mmCIF file of C-alpha atoms in Angstrom:
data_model
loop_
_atom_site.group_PDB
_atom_site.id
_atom_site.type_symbol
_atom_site.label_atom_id
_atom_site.label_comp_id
_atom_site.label_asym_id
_atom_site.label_seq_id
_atom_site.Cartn_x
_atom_site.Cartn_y
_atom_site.Cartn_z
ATOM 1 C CA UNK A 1312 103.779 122.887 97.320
ATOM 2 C CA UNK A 1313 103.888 126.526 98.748
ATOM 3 C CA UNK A 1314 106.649 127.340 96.806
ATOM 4 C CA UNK A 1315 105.606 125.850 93.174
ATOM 5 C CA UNK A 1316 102.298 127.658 93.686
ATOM 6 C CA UNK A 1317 103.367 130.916 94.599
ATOM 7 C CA UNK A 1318 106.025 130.597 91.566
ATOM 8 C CA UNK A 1319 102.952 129.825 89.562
ATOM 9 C CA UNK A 1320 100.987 132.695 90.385
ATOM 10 C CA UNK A 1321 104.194 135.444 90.513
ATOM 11 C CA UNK A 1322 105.047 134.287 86.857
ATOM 12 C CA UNK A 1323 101.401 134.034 86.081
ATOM 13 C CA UNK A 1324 100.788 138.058 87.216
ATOM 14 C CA UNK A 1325 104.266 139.254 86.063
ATOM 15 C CA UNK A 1326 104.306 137.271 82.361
ATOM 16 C CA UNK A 1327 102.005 139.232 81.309
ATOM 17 C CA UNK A 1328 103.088 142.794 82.485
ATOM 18 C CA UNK A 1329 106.729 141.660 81.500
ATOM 19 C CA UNK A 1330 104.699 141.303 77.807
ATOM 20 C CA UNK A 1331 103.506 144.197 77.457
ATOM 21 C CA UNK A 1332 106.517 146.515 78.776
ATOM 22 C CA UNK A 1333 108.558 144.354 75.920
ATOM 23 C CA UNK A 1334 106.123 144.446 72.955
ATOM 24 C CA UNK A 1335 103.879 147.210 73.582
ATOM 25 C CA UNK A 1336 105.321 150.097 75.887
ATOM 26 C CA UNK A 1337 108.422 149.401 74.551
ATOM 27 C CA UNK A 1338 110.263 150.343 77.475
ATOM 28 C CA UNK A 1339 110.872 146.609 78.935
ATOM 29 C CA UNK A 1340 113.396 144.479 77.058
ATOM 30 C CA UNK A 1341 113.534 140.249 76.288
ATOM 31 C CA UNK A 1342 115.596 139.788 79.359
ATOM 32 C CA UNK A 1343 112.254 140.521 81.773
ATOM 33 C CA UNK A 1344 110.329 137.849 79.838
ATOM 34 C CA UNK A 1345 112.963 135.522 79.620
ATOM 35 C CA UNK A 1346 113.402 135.768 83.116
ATOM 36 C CA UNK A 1347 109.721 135.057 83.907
ATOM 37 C CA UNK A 1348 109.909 132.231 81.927
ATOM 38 C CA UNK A 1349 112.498 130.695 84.063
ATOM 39 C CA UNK A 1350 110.394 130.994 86.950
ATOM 40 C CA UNK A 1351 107.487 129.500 85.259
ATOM 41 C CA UNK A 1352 109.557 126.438 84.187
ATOM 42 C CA UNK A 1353 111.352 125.861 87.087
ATOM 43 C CA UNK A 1354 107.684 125.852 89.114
ATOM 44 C CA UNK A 1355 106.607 123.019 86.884
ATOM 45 C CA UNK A 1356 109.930 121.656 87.521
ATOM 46 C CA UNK A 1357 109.261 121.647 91.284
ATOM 47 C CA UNK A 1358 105.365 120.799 90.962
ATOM 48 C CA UNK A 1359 106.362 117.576 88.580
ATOM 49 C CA UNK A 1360 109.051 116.498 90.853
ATOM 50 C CA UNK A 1361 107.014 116.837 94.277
ATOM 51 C CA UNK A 1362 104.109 114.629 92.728
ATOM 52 C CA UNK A 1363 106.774 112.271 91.098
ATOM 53 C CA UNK A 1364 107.814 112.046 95.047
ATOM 54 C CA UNK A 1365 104.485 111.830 96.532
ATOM 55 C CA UNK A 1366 103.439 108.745 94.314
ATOM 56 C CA UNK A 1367 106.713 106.592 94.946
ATOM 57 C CA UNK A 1368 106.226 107.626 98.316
ATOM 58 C CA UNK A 1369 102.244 106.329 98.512
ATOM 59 C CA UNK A 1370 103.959 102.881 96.537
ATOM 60 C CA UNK A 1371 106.649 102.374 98.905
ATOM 61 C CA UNK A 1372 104.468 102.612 101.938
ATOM 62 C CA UNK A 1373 101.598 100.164 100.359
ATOM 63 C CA UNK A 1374 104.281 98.114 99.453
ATOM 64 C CA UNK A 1375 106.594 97.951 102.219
ATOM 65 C CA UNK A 1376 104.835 99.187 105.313
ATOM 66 C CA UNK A 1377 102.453 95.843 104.652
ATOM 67 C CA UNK A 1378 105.249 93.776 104.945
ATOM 68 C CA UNK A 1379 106.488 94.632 108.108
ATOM 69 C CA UNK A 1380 103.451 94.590 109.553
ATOM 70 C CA UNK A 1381 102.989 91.195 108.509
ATOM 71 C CA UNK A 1382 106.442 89.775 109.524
ATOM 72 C CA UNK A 1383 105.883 91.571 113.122
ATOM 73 C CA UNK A 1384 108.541 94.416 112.642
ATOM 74 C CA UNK A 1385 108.450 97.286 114.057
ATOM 75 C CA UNK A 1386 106.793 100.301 112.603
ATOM 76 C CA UNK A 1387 108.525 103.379 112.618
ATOM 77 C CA UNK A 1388 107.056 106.882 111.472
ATOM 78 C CA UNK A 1389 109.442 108.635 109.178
#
């Protein structure tokens, strides 16, 4: 979560700047922006896959931890 966050909010201050250097100051080119895009997309990337992960983990151990409990296995803390 540390990661996708601070990816967030690096692409969040930067976009912008990258932005204006390109359009405005001129003295920036599309290979800045682009490259802040990147960042942005793959911290959604990250943030979508660690929730994706944290629900089928929540599932599995409704689901399964249950069971074992009820059958008298042994419950082990992964």
């Amino acid at each position: 979560m540390f990661l996708a966050f601070a990816m967030l909010a690096y692409a969040a201050l930067l976009g912008p700047a990258f932005l204006h250097l390109w359009i405005y100051a001129g003295s920036g080119n599309a290979n800045f922006f682009y490259a802040i895009t990147l960042v942005y997309s793959l911290a959604q990337i990250i943030l979508v896959a660690d929730a994706l992960y944290a629900m089928l983990r929540l599932d599995w151990e409704q689901n399964e931890g249950k069971e074992q409990i009820i059958r008298g296995g042994e419950v082990v803390q992964i």
